[in-house]
Amino acid sequence: MRLQTIFGLIIMTAAVSACGQNRGAAPNTALLSSDSTRTDERELNDPDRTTIWDVFDRGNAEQIVNVNRYLWAASLDVLNFLPVQEVDPFTGVIVTGYGTPPGGGRSYRATVHISDPALAARSLSVSLQSSGGAPVSAATARAVEDAILNRARQLRIADNKL
């Protein structure tokens, strides 16, 4: 058993050493550029180079998304009956608490996400939750989104008249 272990270590050492580069050999002229640096060295020194380790880079941890100001103001205006719990204008998220709409009997809470600077329906995402745990109908969610989009268009038209 001991002989097999030693033999296995010798083979593994030879395999790992065979993976190394031959640094003593003359450089291949096909790999050299006009300024006589190797292409792999140029690639390592390239500032636009990305690797798998860039995922762990904390230098760009804060990512700012431009938010459409009309959608932002319209969301706060349409959902003014709900108490605002959290707002983050940098990521475009508005989280509200439970509140009852005027003339309604059931209380709702809403989370609004504005993901694009364009004044378009694809930029707006609204999710509603009922206090009783009952699912909110798609028609209700669509009506809230439509009300926010209509109010945003009204705000934009009023802003252009100035």
PDB file of N, CA, C and O in Angstrom, residues 56-89:
ATOM      1  N   PHE A  56     -16.177  39.419  -7.476  1.00  0.00           N
ATOM      2  CA  PHE A  56     -15.910  39.659  -6.070  1.00  0.00           C
ATOM      3  C   PHE A  56     -15.302  41.035  -5.819  1.00  0.00           C
ATOM      4  O   PHE A  56     -14.975  41.369  -4.693  1.00  0.00           O
ATOM      5  N   ASP A  57     -15.167  41.847  -6.853  1.00  0.00           N
ATOM      6  CA  ASP A  57     -14.589  43.169  -6.718  1.00  0.00           C
ATOM      7  C   ASP A  57     -15.583  44.089  -6.030  1.00  0.00           C
ATOM      8  O   ASP A  57     -16.710  44.249  -6.482  1.00  0.00           O
ATOM      9  N   ARG A  58     -15.186  44.700  -4.930  1.00  0.00           N
ATOM     10  CA  ARG A  58     -16.059  45.598  -4.188  1.00  0.00           C
ATOM     11  C   ARG A  58     -15.967  47.034  -4.699  1.00  0.00           C
ATOM     12  O   ARG A  58     -16.645  47.913  -4.220  1.00  0.00           O
ATOM     13  N   GLY A  59     -15.100  47.293  -5.661  1.00  0.00           N
ATOM     14  CA  GLY A  59     -14.925  48.648  -6.164  1.00  0.00           C
ATOM     15  C   GLY A  59     -16.175  49.191  -6.833  1.00  0.00           C
ATOM     16  O   GLY A  59     -16.461  50.374  -6.760  1.00  0.00           O
ATOM     17  N   ASN A  60     -16.945  48.351  -7.478  1.00  0.00           N
ATOM     18  CA  ASN A  60     -18.168  48.809  -8.144  1.00  0.00           C
ATOM     19  C   ASN A  60     -19.399  48.180  -7.500  1.00  0.00           C
ATOM     20  O   ASN A  60     -20.314  47.763  -8.170  1.00  0.00           O
ATOM     21  N   ALA A  61     -19.417  48.149  -6.174  1.00  0.00           N
ATOM     22  CA  ALA A  61     -20.522  47.520  -5.458  1.00  0.00           C
ATOM     23  C   ALA A  61     -21.809  48.331  -5.570  1.00  0.00           C
ATOM     24  O   ALA A  61     -22.890  47.783  -5.567  1.00  0.00           O
ATOM     25  N   GLU A  62     -21.684  49.650  -5.669  1.00  0.00           N
ATOM     26  CA  GLU A  62     -22.865  50.480  -5.787  1.00  0.00           C
ATOM     27  C   GLU A  62     -23.177  50.697  -7.252  1.00  0.00           C
ATOM     28  O   GLU A  62     -22.388  51.255  -7.989  1.00  0.00           O
ATOM     29  N   GLN A  63     -24.320  50.232  -7.638  1.00  0.00           N
ATOM     30  CA  GLN A  63     -24.739  50.375  -9.014  1.00  0.00           C
ATOM     31  C   GLN A  63     -25.947  51.299  -9.046  1.00  0.00           C
ATOM     32  O   GLN A  63     -26.953  51.046  -8.400  1.00  0.00           O
ATOM     33  N   ILE A  64     -25.827  52.387  -9.776  1.00  0.00           N
ATOM     34  CA  ILE A  64     -26.887  53.385  -9.814  1.00  0.00           C
ATOM     35  C   ILE A  64     -27.704  53.204 -11.084  1.00  0.00           C
ATOM     36  O   ILE A  64     -27.161  53.085 -12.172  1.00  0.00           O
ATOM     37  N   VAL A  65     -29.013  53.187 -10.916  1.00  0.00           N
ATOM     38  CA  VAL A  65     -29.932  53.065 -12.032  1.00  0.00           C
ATOM     39  C   VAL A  65     -30.630  54.410 -12.182  1.00  0.00           C
ATOM     40  O   VAL A  65     -31.102  54.987 -11.207  1.00  0.00           O
ATOM     41  N   ASN A  66     -30.685  54.924 -13.381  1.00  0.00           N
ATOM     42  CA  ASN A  66     -31.423  56.159 -13.611  1.00  0.00           C
ATOM     43  C   ASN A  66     -32.910  55.858 -13.541  1.00  0.00           C
ATOM     44  O   ASN A  66     -33.384  54.890 -14.122  1.00  0.00           O
ATOM     45  N   VAL A  67     -33.628  56.685 -12.806  1.00  0.00           N
ATOM     46  CA  VAL A  67     -35.052  56.483 -12.592  1.00  0.00           C
ATOM     47  C   VAL A  67     -35.801  57.612 -13.285  1.00  0.00           C
ATOM     48  O   VAL A  67     -35.410  58.775 -13.197  1.00  0.00           O
ATOM     49  N   ASN A  68     -36.881  57.275 -13.961  1.00  0.00           N
ATOM     50  CA  ASN A  68     -37.698  58.279 -14.607  1.00  0.00           C
ATOM     51  C   ASN A  68     -38.402  59.105 -13.542  1.00  0.00           C
ATOM     52  O   ASN A  68     -39.138  58.569 -12.713  1.00  0.00           O
ATOM     53  N   ARG A  69     -38.185  60.406 -13.568  1.00  0.00           N
ATOM     54  CA  ARG A  69     -38.723  61.254 -12.502  1.00  0.00           C
ATOM     55  C   ARG A  69     -40.241  61.360 -12.556  1.00  0.00           C
ATOM     56  O   ARG A  69     -40.892  61.542 -11.530  1.00  0.00           O
ATOM     57  N   TYR A  70     -40.811  61.265 -13.747  1.00  0.00           N
ATOM     58  CA  TYR A  70     -42.261  61.336 -13.858  1.00  0.00           C
ATOM     59  C   TYR A  70     -42.919  60.082 -13.284  1.00  0.00           C
ATOM     60  O   TYR A  70     -43.944  60.171 -12.609  1.00  0.00           O
ATOM     61  N   LEU A  71     -42.339  58.917 -13.556  1.00  0.00           N
ATOM     62  CA  LEU A  71     -42.873  57.678 -12.977  1.00  0.00           C
ATOM     63  C   LEU A  71     -42.713  57.687 -11.457  1.00  0.00           C
ATOM     64  O   LEU A  71     -43.587  57.210 -10.722  1.00  0.00           O
ATOM     65  N   TRP A  72     -41.597  58.221 -10.986  1.00  0.00           N
ATOM     66  CA  TRP A  72     -41.341  58.281  -9.543  1.00  0.00           C
ATOM     67  C   TRP A  72     -42.386  59.169  -8.864  1.00  0.00           C
ATOM     68  O   TRP A  72     -43.010  58.763  -7.878  1.00  0.00           O
ATOM     69  N   ALA A  73     -42.584  60.367  -9.388  1.00  0.00           N
ATOM     70  CA  ALA A  73     -43.543  61.297  -8.792  1.00  0.00           C
ATOM     71  C   ALA A  73     -44.971  60.769  -8.922  1.00  0.00           C
ATOM     72  O   ALA A  73     -45.773  60.903  -7.991  1.00  0.00           O
ATOM     73  N   ALA A  74     -45.282  60.154 -10.063  1.00  0.00           N
ATOM     74  CA  ALA A  74     -46.629  59.620 -10.271  1.00  0.00           C
ATOM     75  C   ALA A  74     -46.906  58.457  -9.317  1.00  0.00           C
ATOM     76  O   ALA A  74     -48.027  58.321  -8.818  1.00  0.00           O
ATOM     77  N   SER A  75     -45.915  57.629  -9.060  1.00  0.00           N
ATOM     78  CA  SER A  75     -46.096  56.508  -8.134  1.00  0.00           C
ATOM     79  C   SER A  75     -46.405  57.018  -6.734  1.00  0.00           C
ATOM     80  O   SER A  75     -47.314  56.513  -6.056  1.00  0.00           O
ATOM     81  N   LEU A  76     -45.666  58.012  -6.299  1.00  0.00           N
ATOM     82  CA  LEU A  76     -45.928  58.579  -4.968  1.00  0.00           C
ATOM     83  C   LEU A  76     -47.270  59.296  -4.934  1.00  0.00           C
ATOM     84  O   LEU A  76     -47.967  59.281  -3.910  1.00  0.00           O
ATOM     85  N   ASP A  77     -47.660  59.916  -6.047  1.00  0.00           N
ATOM     86  CA  ASP A  77     -48.922  60.647  -6.106  1.00  0.00           C
ATOM     87  C   ASP A  77     -50.122  59.702  -6.114  1.00  0.00           C
ATOM     88  O   ASP A  77     -51.089  59.906  -5.388  1.00  0.00           O
ATOM     89  N   VAL A  78     -50.071  58.652  -6.919  1.00  0.00           N
ATOM     90  CA  VAL A  78     -51.198  57.720  -7.021  1.00  0.00           C
ATOM     91  C   VAL A  78     -51.352  56.898  -5.741  1.00  0.00           C
ATOM     92  O   VAL A  78     -52.466  56.624  -5.295  1.00  0.00           O
ATOM     93  N   LEU A  79     -50.240  56.525  -5.143  1.00  0.00           N
ATOM     94  CA  LEU A  79     -50.279  55.691  -3.935  1.00  0.00           C
ATOM     95  C   LEU A  79     -50.147  56.525  -2.659  1.00  0.00           C
ATOM     96  O   LEU A  79     -49.655  56.035  -1.643  1.00  0.00           O
ATOM     97  N   ASN A  80     -50.634  57.769  -2.695  1.00  0.00           N
ATOM     98  CA  ASN A  80     -50.473  58.656  -1.543  1.00  0.00           C
ATOM     99  C   ASN A  80     -51.298  58.230  -0.339  1.00  0.00           C
ATOM    100  O   ASN A  80     -51.065  58.693   0.767  1.00  0.00           O
ATOM    101  N   PHE A  81     -52.277  57.366  -0.508  1.00  0.00           N
ATOM    102  CA  PHE A  81     -53.080  56.879   0.622  1.00  0.00           C
ATOM    103  C   PHE A  81     -52.358  55.785   1.403  1.00  0.00           C
ATOM    104  O   PHE A  81     -52.806  55.393   2.490  1.00  0.00           O
ATOM    105  N   LEU A  82     -51.263  55.281   0.878  1.00  0.00           N
ATOM    106  CA  LEU A  82     -50.485  54.246   1.560  1.00  0.00           C
ATOM    107  C   LEU A  82     -49.318  54.887   2.307  1.00  0.00           C
ATOM    108  O   LEU A  82     -48.653  55.775   1.767  1.00  0.00           O
ATOM    109  N   PRO A  83     -49.054  54.450   3.533  1.00  0.00           N
ATOM    110  CA  PRO A  83     -47.898  55.000   4.252  1.00  0.00           C
ATOM    111  C   PRO A  83     -46.591  54.486   3.635  1.00  0.00           C
ATOM    112  O   PRO A  83     -46.427  53.289   3.409  1.00  0.00           O
ATOM    113  N   VAL A  84     -45.692  55.395   3.335  1.00  0.00           N
ATOM    114  CA  VAL A  84     -44.420  55.025   2.716  1.00  0.00           C
ATOM    115  C   VAL A  84     -43.485  54.488   3.799  1.00  0.00           C
ATOM    116  O   VAL A  84     -43.245  55.143   4.810  1.00  0.00           O
ATOM    117  N   GLN A  85     -42.963  53.274   3.579  1.00  0.00           N
ATOM    118  CA  GLN A  85     -42.023  52.683   4.533  1.00  0.00           C
ATOM    119  C   GLN A  85     -40.582  52.883   4.097  1.00  0.00           C
ATOM    120  O   GLN A  85     -39.744  53.252   4.902  1.00  0.00           O
ATOM    121  N   GLU A  86     -40.307  52.598   2.848  1.00  0.00           N
ATOM    122  CA  GLU A  86     -38.943  52.727   2.337  1.00  0.00           C
ATOM    123  C   GLU A  86     -38.982  53.289   0.931  1.00  0.00           C
ATOM    124  O   GLU A  86     -39.821  52.911   0.130  1.00  0.00           O
ATOM    125  N   VAL A  87     -38.033  54.175   0.650  1.00  0.00           N
ATOM    126  CA  VAL A  87     -37.833  54.663  -0.704  1.00  0.00           C
ATOM    127  C   VAL A  87     -36.345  54.655  -0.987  1.00  0.00           C
ATOM    128  O   VAL A  87     -35.539  54.942  -0.116  1.00  0.00           O
ATOM    129  N   ASP A  88     -36.006  54.282  -2.189  1.00  0.00           N
ATOM    130  CA  ASP A  88     -34.616  54.305  -2.622  1.00  0.00           C
ATOM    131  C   ASP A  88     -34.587  54.849  -4.047  1.00  0.00           C
ATOM    132  O   ASP A  88     -34.785  54.105  -5.000  1.00  0.00           O
ATOM    133  N   PRO A  89     -34.362  56.150  -4.200  1.00  0.00           N
ATOM    134  CA  PRO A  89     -34.385  56.729  -5.538  1.00  0.00           C
ATOM    135  C   PRO A  89     -33.213  56.285  -6.410  1.00  0.00           C
ATOM    136  O   PRO A  89     -33.254  56.457  -7.619  1.00  0.00           O
TER     137      PRO A  89
END
